[in-house]
Amino acid sequence: MSRLLLAALLAGVLLGAQAQVTVARPDIPLSTEQEARLAELLPDLRCLVCQNESLAESRAPLALDLKYEVRGLVASGRSAPEIKQYLVDRYGDFVLFRPPFDARTWLLWLGPFALVLLALGVLLRQIRGSRRAVAAAPPKPVDDAALKKLLDE
Amino acid sequence: MIPELGHFALILALGIAFLQTVAPLLGYQRRDAKLLAFASSAAQAQFLCIALAYVCLTISFITTDFSVAYVAQNAHTDLPMVYRVSAVWGAHEGSLLLWMLMLSGWTFAVSVFNRRIPAELSALVIAVLGVISTGLLLFMLLTSNPFDRLFPVPLQGRDLNPLLQDFGLAIHPPTLYMGYVGFSVAFAFAVAALITGKLDAAWARWTRPWTTTAWMFLTLGITLGSWWAYNELGWGGWWFWDPVENASFMPWLAGTALIHSLAVTEKRGLLKSWTVLLAILTFSLSLLGTFLVRSGVLVSVHAFASDPARGLFILIFMAVVTGSALTLYAWRAPKLATVGELHLFSREGLLLLNNVFLVVACAAILVGTLYPLVIDALNLGKISVGPPYFNAVFLPLMVPLFVLVGFGAVVPWKKGKSVETWQRLKLPALFAVAFAIVVPLALHGRAALLAVTGGLLGAWTIVAASQDVWRRIRAKPSFVAGIASVPRATWGMTLAHAGLGVWALGVAFVISYGFEKDVRLAPNASTEIGDFRFGFVGATEAKGPNFIARQGEVTIERGDHSVTTLYPQKRFYPSQRNVMTESAVDATLLRDLYVSLGEGFEDGSWSLRIYVKPMIRLIWLGGVLMFLGGCLAASDRRYRLAKAAERRLAVDGGAQAA
Amino acid sequence: MRYAIPLLVLAVLLGFFAVGLNRDPRLLPSPLIGKTAPSFELPVLALSTAQAADAAPARLGNAAFAGKPFLVNFFASWCAGCQVEHPYLMTLARQGAVTLVGIDYKDADADVRQWLAARGNPYAPILVDLDGRAGIDFGVYGVPETFLVSADGRVLHKHVGALTPEAFEKDFKPLLGAGS
């Protein structure tokens, strides 16, 4: 493959998928504190065109655009909830990797912890029940003779 | 000719699988020993057929026979030989054949190592496995035949997805499937026990090595997958909470719970119905994973090309297999109730607690993975549940689990004594606290909360887990005699638990002290991250067997010392017009330096992603330790001795007859 | 009874999966439906090089289209789906049932001129969204995307992917009279 063709292919493909135009945009300088806020925000935002990546991870053109957009919003002093709302207004809740706590998601957020309590409750009842059962009827030995032999081997 | 042979072998296998199901069941009903004995022969014949089909497909790939549609879609004449062999499982149809090969392989193993198991039980186990085989073979032949021909024959193939052209990924699916599919044996044992109603400590003992073996392969498979993603996806992540990863992690968690509850059932004869349920659930979660990956109901990084017809078939298959097992369970399990005293502060009590946290963690992942689907099905809109959710829910559930690991190895069966336990655990606890405070400060100069917590739990797990082995060795006159006296199962458990601790240390440190930077550098410019200076020399051309690439050169210095030079690549695969990021990593036990190329610009500058990842190797080392622990535990002499005893019994019987 | 709980859970899950099989997890509903369309003001594409050389291009915004329902079609010369829907857009333009506003998304002017020259121009005006900012305001995540905006300026419907006659007849046509 000729050098020229290689360069053309790489330029075409690497500078954005197909021949999508990438506009040169001015850098948006951020303070250290703003950089930290941006870094905290990006993993919570979903790239819409990728299969399952956050804006922090993705290199898809739309993700780069949105990242630049979010950077601009951070620079303009908007808070994290405001920025999230800005994106939700345009793309819907799908854009949030951390779903908001509301009527639809309380089961999602509280379910696992309720399940721990439930399981612990069942376990404790089981344990208490086992003692009561043992007290009521002395158990026959669990292992029969043949089994004992197997286990001793 | 060869593809037809493979196709024919699959059809033959379907017939055999059907007989393998029906004959033993009839035999069980009619008490017919001949029909029961047929199970083993059928299992072995079925394995031979599937293996033949598998070899046929592999030959088609090696010879790049593009008249086979599946080969034409996933191979290319430029594809290197090793990837031609691994391309067999590179997409839906072939990976299903690999699934089948594993399943028939496990069934074959059951038919060979079943001599000490009652003939009736072993035949029923093989019959249940036959049901699964029949379903999958029907699925393959009706919707996903890898031997379908293509006409007209294309001159060139579409090539294997470049993402999959990596050694890690070449071996990741086989190990993963070995694990996934291996849980079918535990499932079959559980269903067979529900059919016969005989479920005792011996049953648990027979089931244990199969479960442990499947578990250790799944552990290795997940570890390899994580390692692959880290190297190939180009942004330094090692776990994504992607639906497909969750699909492999859920059976792992359930399988881990199963291993522990099997121990209780074997030693104390308790928890029978719970153990059986776990065995059913573990394999059902494997099936669920297959459904999620292949049906396209969820958005995922690794999903196969999806097809609703396939999704529907797997759904029905899942309904039949899991549904009938759970119906049997609802009917028969009440009879399995056992009377036995249970104390919370005993080994079995703690193992039950361990089960609580493992199963709830598994349920949390299930809920998070399926929630978007449920919300959508209820017409409540589209939402995403991503890593922030899983981290927030999963990590807190792991904390009590790690605390328990330390106790579990020390507290005796039946009833523990708190004074004795404290005597044995005070030193490990003290050590863990000291470690958690000193090590983060010494290595990184500041104590992040997560690093201290992770250090505490990791060190505690490792030291407390080693306690048992240490005590056994000390009890012997010499160190060597001591080491020899420790049973392999104990070594296995200790190693696996220590692996868990090592993993926790890795996770805590890499999250707490990792650096990352997304930076655009002109040639000969440099940037500083942590103590390191990364200099970008420039990018040049490079060429591989089936790709062309831009290769960056990045020198790394620390102070005045040169550390290393890395060559990350941005590859272009002409066959699929695909661009791939090939990151470059300099790895030591204490830290990884990781560079990947982003976008190139016309002035010769590039955007680079640079990561410093402290102790990330420990994450995979932990996985490997758990795998090795599983190897040791599964090969414990108890399981082998029972076989010798069986043989002795046979000889005695022969003598008497004479 | 409690031994039947796992079976019940399975049944519920299978039900959800059966529904899920018929949904596309990647198809996103637009939160803009029923709301006022995002405001935009974009340069009009010059249809010939000579025209482009002339003074600064005119700019058009929402106000220019008020009073009549119109379609906003995000497209680009580099997008495969746009080629697929293009013949149908030509048909729509010939029928003249609705104004078709094209927004050329992240595309080089020269490329799109060539593309239109080869295929014909169905759009009333074409506006240029070079950096994709208007696309972000409309929540565009994959061109082509087509929005129906009512006479009073509200978004009534969004279609993702190539526009088909079936989709237009079913989802757009009934809404054309609304909001006037």
mmCIF file of N, CA, C and O in Angstrom, chain B residues 18 47 106 180 186 217 242 260 309 315 343 427 454 498 503 525 575:
data_model
loop_
_atom_site.group_PDB
_atom_site.id
_atom_site.type_symbol
_atom_site.label_atom_id
_atom_site.label_comp_id
_atom_site.label_asym_id
_atom_site.label_seq_id
_atom_site.Cartn_x
_atom_site.Cartn_y
_atom_site.Cartn_z
ATOM 1 N N PHE B 18 -31.251 -36.824 22.181
ATOM 2 C CA PHE B 18 -32.639 -37.151 22.496
ATOM 3 C C PHE B 18 -32.719 -38.503 23.213
ATOM 4 O O PHE B 18 -33.362 -38.632 24.254
ATOM 5 N N PHE B 47 -20.560 -36.752 22.435
ATOM 6 C CA PHE B 47 -19.341 -35.947 22.504
ATOM 7 C C PHE B 47 -18.510 -36.123 21.231
ATOM 8 O O PHE B 47 -17.993 -35.153 20.662
ATOM 9 N N TRP B 106 -18.342 -31.892 29.179
ATOM 10 C CA TRP B 106 -18.654 -32.092 30.600
ATOM 11 C C TRP B 106 -19.472 -33.369 30.790
ATOM 12 O O TRP B 106 -19.256 -34.122 31.731
ATOM 13 N N TYR B 180 -19.197 -21.372 32.657
ATOM 14 C CA TYR B 180 -20.644 -21.248 32.434
ATOM 15 C C TYR B 180 -21.308 -22.609 32.324
ATOM 16 O O TYR B 180 -22.263 -22.931 32.996
ATOM 17 N N ALA B 186 -23.675 -29.294 38.020
ATOM 18 C CA ALA B 186 -24.275 -29.089 39.349
ATOM 19 C C ALA B 186 -25.797 -29.028 39.220
ATOM 20 O O ALA B 186 -26.528 -29.583 40.046
ATOM 21 N N PHE B 217 -12.844 -22.338 36.356
ATOM 22 C CA PHE B 217 -12.730 -21.914 34.959
ATOM 23 C C PHE B 217 -13.429 -20.577 34.747
ATOM 24 O O PHE B 217 -12.929 -19.705 34.034
ATOM 25 N N ASP B 242 -20.799 -3.793 32.262
ATOM 26 C CA ASP B 242 -21.573 -3.937 31.041
ATOM 27 C C ASP B 242 -22.515 -5.137 31.217
ATOM 28 O O ASP B 242 -22.155 -6.096 31.914
ATOM 29 N N HIS B 260 -19.934 -22.749 48.784
ATOM 30 C CA HIS B 260 -19.916 -22.664 50.234
ATOM 31 C C HIS B 260 -21.095 -23.397 50.871
ATOM 32 O O HIS B 260 -20.956 -24.022 51.913
ATOM 33 N N ALA B 309 -35.645 -13.792 16.549
ATOM 34 C CA ALA B 309 -36.035 -15.206 16.459
ATOM 35 C C ALA B 309 -35.156 -16.040 17.382
ATOM 36 O O ALA B 309 -35.623 -16.927 18.095
ATOM 37 N N LEU B 315 -35.391 -17.862 24.925
ATOM 38 C CA LEU B 315 -36.362 -17.558 25.969
ATOM 39 C C LEU B 315 -37.214 -18.796 26.275
ATOM 40 O O LEU B 315 -37.410 -19.156 27.446
ATOM 41 N N HIS B 343 -26.295 -22.672 64.714
ATOM 42 C CA HIS B 343 -25.907 -21.469 65.453
ATOM 43 C C HIS B 343 -25.336 -20.465 64.494
ATOM 44 O O HIS B 343 -24.625 -20.833 63.559
ATOM 45 N N LEU B 427 -4.167 -11.116 66.245
ATOM 46 C CA LEU B 427 -2.952 -10.724 65.512
ATOM 47 C C LEU B 427 -3.256 -10.336 64.067
ATOM 48 O O LEU B 427 -2.830 -9.284 63.598
ATOM 49 N N GLY B 454 -9.902 -0.684 51.722
ATOM 50 C CA GLY B 454 -9.480 -1.819 50.903
ATOM 51 C C GLY B 454 -8.263 -2.499 51.494
ATOM 52 O O GLY B 454 -8.162 -3.725 51.508
ATOM 53 N N ALA B 498 -7.024 -15.828 49.899
ATOM 54 C CA ALA B 498 -5.929 -14.867 49.793
ATOM 55 C C ALA B 498 -6.042 -14.120 48.464
ATOM 56 O O ALA B 498 -5.798 -12.908 48.393
ATOM 57 N N TRP B 503 -6.993 -9.240 45.351
ATOM 58 C CA TRP B 503 -7.870 -8.515 44.429
ATOM 59 C C TRP B 503 -8.352 -7.212 45.068
ATOM 60 O O TRP B 503 -8.325 -6.147 44.449
ATOM 61 N N ALA B 525 7.009 17.165 22.440
ATOM 62 C CA ALA B 525 6.489 17.819 23.641
ATOM 63 C C ALA B 525 6.332 16.761 24.731
ATOM 64 O O ALA B 525 6.392 15.574 24.456
ATOM 65 N N SER B 575 -9.792 -4.806 5.765
ATOM 66 C CA SER B 575 -10.822 -5.767 5.393
ATOM 67 C C SER B 575 -12.186 -5.332 5.903
ATOM 68 O O SER B 575 -13.195 -5.549 5.259
#
